[in-house]
Amino acid sequence: MRETVSIGKKNGKMGERNPALLIVGHGSRDPRGATEFHELVELVRGRNPSLPVEGGFIELSRPPIGECVDSIAAGGTREVAAVPLMLLAAGHAKDDIPATLVREKMDHPEMSFRYGRALGVRPELLELMEERISAVVSEDEKSETAVLVVGRGSSDPDANSDLAKITRLFYEGRAYPLVESAFVSMTPPTVHEGLDRCRRLGARRVVVFSYFLFTGVLEERIREQTEAFAAGNEDVEVRYAGYFGPDERVADLLMERYDEAVQGDIRMNCDVCVHRVALPGFEEKVGAPATPHYHPDEPGHDHGYDHPHGHHH
């Protein structure tokens, strides 16, 4: 049973209710990605019918976080537990969303906010990745098939290193002789470099998995780059296994992160965080202030998609 938190008077009576769950996504230029996000939010609602649940984005898609908080407030809930719907913790989860919640607290002083952690490195996600890959690789092919796991890529070395951990964990105990990682943006190795490394190491069949929750511009780019490599390297068979997509296991993992936030049991990894530790090349990030991330549809938005710090996903 989940802990209930007293929030004082409601409609003139003292009452208890669970904090609302605010699911925070990044957003996508591809409307299919936003649709899949909302499908996952509906999965969470359906599996937790007594819980107020809202889902919104920090940019690119609607609704913005401010509208979600307004909706929660209008429903009478005064406590919010926000969970970043992100696979790995990088700048958005560490800086943009917490700063945005501070801004919402300033706009809604009667409300309180708690913050959960990203989905992280989890066995459920490794299991789901195995299912997606098994859909395109038969059991008797696995011992002769390399796997390339492609992440989004980040300027945060902590998040990038997590993908390397994920690929190693996926390798352990499975039949695949080789599991490598690559990134589609921000940092090397590229998709082409990752595939070429598998080829040079002797792979004659490679399956590519996009370590993404939903489709979008970058997921499509991985698919296209995979096809381009295959067309130019006929000595290697390349298959594409897709991405996670909305799934009940992801919905349940979101609820686990919600429970952590409500109960105050947050175990964020800070040992190698660029905001706490001076890592080579990232020294200027230590102690740097976080700033709210304004959605284009929110008041106060001061940069467009062409701003040098804008994002293109």
Coordinates of C-alpha atoms in Angstrom, one line a residue:
M1 CA 0.0 0.0 0.0
R2 CA 1.3 3.4 -0.9
E3 CA 1.9 6.0 1.7
T4 CA -0.7 8.7 1.9
V5 CA 0.3 12.3 2.8
S6 CA -2.0 14.6 4.7
I7 CA -2.4 17.9 2.8
G8 CA -4.9 19.7 5.0
K9 CA -8.3 20.9 4.2
K10 CA -10.2 20.0 1.0
N11 CA -13.7 21.3 0.5
G12 CA -13.8 22.3 4.1
K13 CA -12.8 18.9 5.5
M14 CA -9.5 17.4 6.6
G15 CA -8.4 14.7 4.2
E16 CA -5.6 12.5 3.0
R17 CA -4.7 11.8 -0.5
N18 CA -1.6 10.6 -2.4
P19 CA 0.5 13.3 -4.0
A20 CA -0.2 13.6 -7.7
L21 CA 2.2 12.0 -10.1
L22 CA 3.7 14.4 -12.7
I23 CA 5.4 12.6 -15.5
V24 CA 7.9 14.8 -17.2
G25 CA 9.0 14.0 -20.7
H26 CA 11.4 15.8 -23.1
G27 CA 9.1 16.2 -26.1
S28 CA 9.7 15.5 -29.8
R29 CA 9.4 17.1 -33.1
D30 CA 7.8 13.9 -34.3
P31 CA 4.1 13.8 -33.2
R32 CA 4.3 10.0 -33.1
G33 CA 6.8 10.2 -30.2
A34 CA 4.4 12.5 -28.2
T35 CA 1.6 10.1 -28.9
E36 CA 3.5 7.2 -27.5
F37 CA 4.4 9.3 -24.4
H38 CA 0.7 9.9 -23.8
E39 CA 0.0 6.2 -24.4
L40 CA 2.4 5.4 -21.6
V41 CA 0.8 8.0 -19.3
E42 CA -2.6 6.4 -20.0
L43 CA -1.1 3.0 -19.1
V44 CA 0.0 4.5 -15.7
R45 CA -3.5 6.0 -15.1
G46 CA -5.2 2.7 -16.0
R47 CA -3.0 0.7 -13.6
N48 CA -3.4 3.3 -10.8
P49 CA -7.0 4.6 -11.1
S50 CA -7.1 6.3 -7.7
L51 CA -4.0 8.4 -8.4
P52 CA -4.0 11.9 -10.0
V53 CA -1.6 11.6 -13.0
E54 CA -0.5 14.3 -15.4
G55 CA 2.1 14.1 -18.1
G56 CA 3.8 16.9 -19.9
F57 CA 7.0 18.1 -21.6
I58 CA 9.8 20.5 -21.1
E59 CA 9.9 21.4 -24.8
L60 CA 8.8 20.6 -28.3
S61 CA 5.5 18.9 -27.5
R62 CA 2.3 19.8 -25.6
P63 CA 1.3 20.2 -22.8
P64 CA 4.0 22.1 -21.0
I65 CA 4.7 21.4 -17.4
G66 CA 3.0 24.6 -16.2
E67 CA -0.3 23.5 -17.7
C68 CA 0.0 20.1 -15.9
V69 CA 0.7 21.7 -12.6
D70 CA -2.3 24.1 -13.1
S71 CA -4.5 21.0 -13.8
I72 CA -3.3 19.3 -10.7
A73 CA -4.0 22.4 -8.6
A74 CA -7.4 22.7 -10.1
G75 CA -8.2 19.2 -9.1
G76 CA -7.5 20.1 -5.4
T77 CA -4.2 18.2 -4.9
R78 CA -1.5 20.3 -3.3
E79 CA 1.4 17.8 -3.3
V80 CA 3.2 16.7 -6.4
A81 CA 5.8 14.0 -7.0
A82 CA 7.5 14.6 -10.3
V83 CA 9.3 11.8 -12.1
P84 CA 11.5 12.4 -15.2
L85 CA 10.5 10.0 -17.9
M86 CA 14.1 9.6 -19.1
L87 CA 16.1 6.5 -19.4
L88 CA 19.4 8.0 -18.1
A89 CA 20.0 11.1 -15.9
A90 CA 21.8 13.9 -17.8
G91 CA 21.2 17.6 -18.1
H92 CA 17.5 17.6 -18.4
A93 CA 16.9 15.3 -15.4
K94 CA 19.7 16.9 -13.3
D95 CA 19.1 20.6 -14.1
D96 CA 16.3 21.6 -16.3
I97 CA 13.4 19.8 -14.6
P98 CA 14.4 20.6 -11.0
A99 CA 14.8 24.2 -11.9
T100 CA 11.4 24.1 -13.6
L101 CA 9.8 22.7 -10.5
V102 CA 11.3 25.5 -8.4
R103 CA 9.7 27.9 -10.8
E104 CA 6.4 26.1 -10.4
K105 CA 6.7 26.3 -6.7
M106 CA 7.2 30.1 -7.0
D107 CA 4.0 30.3 -9.1
H108 CA 2.1 27.9 -6.8
P109 CA 3.3 28.7 -3.2
E110 CA 0.5 26.7 -1.8
M111 CA 1.8 23.5 -3.4
S112 CA 4.8 21.3 -2.5
F113 CA 6.9 19.3 -5.0
R114 CA 9.1 16.2 -4.7
Y115 CA 11.3 14.9 -7.4
G116 CA 12.1 11.4 -8.3
R117 CA 14.9 10.0 -10.4
A118 CA 15.3 8.8 -14.0
L119 CA 14.4 5.2 -14.9
G120 CA 18.1 4.3 -14.8
V121 CA 19.8 0.9 -15.3
R122 CA 17.2 -1.7 -14.6
P123 CA 16.7 -5.4 -15.2
E124 CA 13.2 -4.8 -16.6
L125 CA 14.6 -2.6 -19.3
L126 CA 17.2 -5.2 -20.2
E127 CA 14.5 -7.8 -20.4
L128 CA 12.4 -5.6 -22.6
M129 CA 15.4 -4.9 -24.8
E130 CA 15.9 -8.7 -25.1
E131 CA 12.3 -9.1 -26.2
R132 CA 12.7 -6.5 -28.9
I133 CA 15.9 -8.0 -30.2
S134 CA 14.5 -11.5 -30.1
A135 CA 11.7 -10.4 -32.3
V136 CA 14.2 -10.1 -35.2
V137 CA 16.9 -12.6 -34.2
S138 CA 16.0 -16.3 -33.6
E139 CA 17.4 -18.3 -30.8
D140 CA 19.7 -20.3 -33.0
E141 CA 21.1 -17.1 -34.6
K142 CA 22.0 -15.4 -31.3
S143 CA 25.4 -17.1 -30.8
E144 CA 26.5 -15.6 -34.2
T145 CA 24.9 -12.2 -33.8
A146 CA 26.5 -9.0 -32.5
V147 CA 24.4 -6.3 -30.8
L148 CA 24.8 -2.6 -31.2
V149 CA 23.0 -0.5 -28.5
V150 CA 22.6 3.1 -29.7
G151 CA 21.9 5.8 -27.2
R152 CA 20.9 9.4 -27.6
G153 CA 24.2 10.8 -26.5
S154 CA 24.9 13.5 -24.0
S155 CA 27.3 16.2 -22.9
D156 CA 27.2 14.5 -19.5
P157 CA 29.9 11.7 -19.3
D158 CA 27.9 10.1 -16.4
A159 CA 25.0 9.4 -18.7
N160 CA 27.2 8.2 -21.5
S161 CA 29.0 5.8 -19.2
D162 CA 25.7 4.3 -18.1
L163 CA 25.1 3.1 -21.6
A164 CA 28.4 1.3 -21.5
K165 CA 27.3 -0.4 -18.3
I166 CA 24.0 -1.3 -19.9
T167 CA 25.7 -3.0 -22.9
R168 CA 28.0 -5.0 -20.5
L169 CA 25.0 -6.1 -18.4
F170 CA 23.2 -7.1 -21.5
Y171 CA 26.2 -9.2 -22.7
E172 CA 26.4 -11.0 -19.4
G173 CA 24.7 -14.4 -19.4
R174 CA 23.3 -14.1 -22.9
A175 CA 24.3 -15.9 -26.1
Y176 CA 25.4 -12.8 -28.1
P177 CA 29.2 -13.0 -28.6
L178 CA 29.6 -9.2 -28.8
V179 CA 27.6 -6.2 -27.5
E180 CA 28.8 -2.7 -28.3
S181 CA 27.5 0.8 -27.7
A182 CA 27.2 3.9 -29.9
F183 CA 25.5 7.2 -29.9
V184 CA 23.4 9.1 -32.5
S185 CA 24.3 12.6 -31.3
M186 CA 26.6 14.7 -29.1
T187 CA 29.4 12.2 -28.6
P188 CA 31.3 9.3 -30.3
P189 CA 31.2 6.6 -31.4
T190 CA 28.6 7.2 -34.1
V191 CA 26.2 4.6 -35.4
H192 CA 28.5 4.0 -38.4
E193 CA 31.6 3.7 -36.2
G194 CA 29.8 1.3 -33.9
L195 CA 28.7 -0.9 -36.8
D196 CA 32.1 -0.8 -38.4
R197 CA 33.7 -1.8 -35.1
C198 CA 31.4 -4.9 -35.0
R199 CA 32.3 -5.7 -38.6
R200 CA 36.1 -5.3 -37.9
L201 CA 35.8 -7.6 -34.9
G202 CA 34.4 -10.3 -37.1
A203 CA 30.7 -10.0 -36.9
R204 CA 28.8 -11.1 -39.9
R205 CA 25.4 -10.3 -38.5
V206 CA 24.6 -7.2 -36.3
V207 CA 21.3 -6.3 -34.7
V208 CA 20.8 -2.6 -33.8
F209 CA 18.7 -1.5 -30.9
S210 CA 17.8 2.1 -30.2
Y211 CA 18.0 2.8 -26.5
F212 CA 15.0 5.1 -26.7
L213 CA 11.6 5.1 -25.0
F214 CA 9.8 6.4 -28.0
T215 CA 10.2 7.1 -31.7
G216 CA 11.2 10.5 -32.9
V217 CA 13.7 12.4 -35.1
L218 CA 16.8 10.7 -33.6
E219 CA 15.3 7.2 -33.5
E220 CA 14.5 7.6 -37.2
R221 CA 18.0 8.8 -37.8
I222 CA 19.4 5.6 -36.2
R223 CA 17.2 3.5 -38.5
E224 CA 18.3 5.4 -41.6
Q225 CA 22.0 5.3 -40.7
T226 CA 21.7 1.6 -40.0
E227 CA 20.1 1.0 -43.4
A228 CA 22.8 3.2 -45.1
F229 CA 25.6 1.1 -43.4
A230 CA 24.0 -2.1 -44.5
A231 CA 23.7 -0.9 -48.1
G232 CA 27.4 0.0 -48.2
N233 CA 28.7 -3.2 -46.4
E234 CA 27.1 -6.2 -48.1
D235 CA 29.4 -8.6 -46.2
V236 CA 27.5 -7.8 -43.0
E237 CA 23.8 -8.6 -42.4
V238 CA 22.3 -5.7 -40.4
R239 CA 18.9 -5.9 -38.7
Y240 CA 17.0 -3.2 -36.8
A241 CA 15.2 -4.1 -33.6
G242 CA 13.5 -0.8 -32.8
Y243 CA 13.1 0.8 -29.4
F244 CA 11.2 0.2 -26.1
G245 CA 7.9 1.9 -26.8
P246 CA 5.0 2.1 -24.3
D247 CA 5.0 -0.9 -22.1
E248 CA 3.4 -2.0 -18.8
R249 CA 6.9 -2.7 -17.3
V250 CA 7.9 0.9 -18.0
A251 CA 4.7 2.1 -16.4
D252 CA 5.3 0.0 -13.3
L253 CA 8.9 1.3 -13.1
L254 CA 7.6 4.9 -13.2
M255 CA 5.4 4.0 -10.2
E256 CA 8.4 2.6 -8.4
R257 CA 10.2 5.9 -9.0
Y258 CA 7.1 7.7 -7.8
D259 CA 7.0 5.7 -4.6
E260 CA 10.7 6.5 -3.9
A261 CA 9.9 10.2 -4.3
V262 CA 6.9 10.0 -2.0
Q263 CA 8.7 8.0 0.7
G264 CA 11.9 10.2 0.5
D265 CA 14.1 7.2 -0.7
I266 CA 15.9 8.8 -3.6
R267 CA 19.3 7.2 -4.5
M268 CA 20.6 9.5 -7.3
N269 CA 24.2 8.7 -8.3
C270 CA 26.3 11.7 -7.4
D271 CA 29.7 10.1 -7.2
V272 CA 30.7 11.1 -10.8
C273 CA 28.2 13.8 -11.5
V274 CA 29.7 16.8 -13.4
H275 CA 27.8 19.2 -11.2
R276 CA 29.6 17.9 -8.1
V277 CA 32.9 16.4 -9.3
A278 CA 35.5 18.2 -11.5
L279 CA 35.8 15.7 -14.4
P280 CA 38.4 16.6 -17.1
G281 CA 36.9 18.9 -19.6
F282 CA 33.8 19.6 -17.5
E283 CA 35.2 21.6 -14.7
E284 CA 33.1 24.7 -15.3
K285 CA 29.9 22.7 -14.5
V286 CA 30.7 22.2 -10.9
G287 CA 28.4 24.2 -8.8
A288 CA 26.9 26.0 -11.8
P289 CA 23.4 27.3 -11.1
A290 CA 20.4 25.4 -12.6
T291 CA 17.9 27.5 -14.6
P292 CA 14.3 26.8 -15.5
H293 CA 13.6 25.3 -18.9
Y294 CA 10.9 27.3 -20.5
H295 CA 8.6 25.4 -22.8
P296 CA 7.8 27.5 -26.0
D297 CA 4.1 27.6 -25.0
E298 CA 4.8 28.9 -21.5
P299 CA 5.1 32.6 -20.4
G300 CA 8.7 33.6 -20.0
H301 CA 10.0 31.5 -22.8
D302 CA 13.0 33.5 -24.2
H303 CA 14.6 31.2 -26.7
G304 CA 13.4 29.6 -29.8
Y305 CA 14.5 26.5 -31.6
D306 CA 17.2 28.5 -33.4
H307 CA 18.7 29.7 -30.1
P308 CA 22.3 28.5 -29.7
H309 CA 21.2 26.6 -26.6
G310 CA 18.1 25.2 -28.2
H311 CA 17.6 21.5 -28.7
H312 CA 16.9 19.6 -31.9
H313 CA 15.3 16.2 -31.2

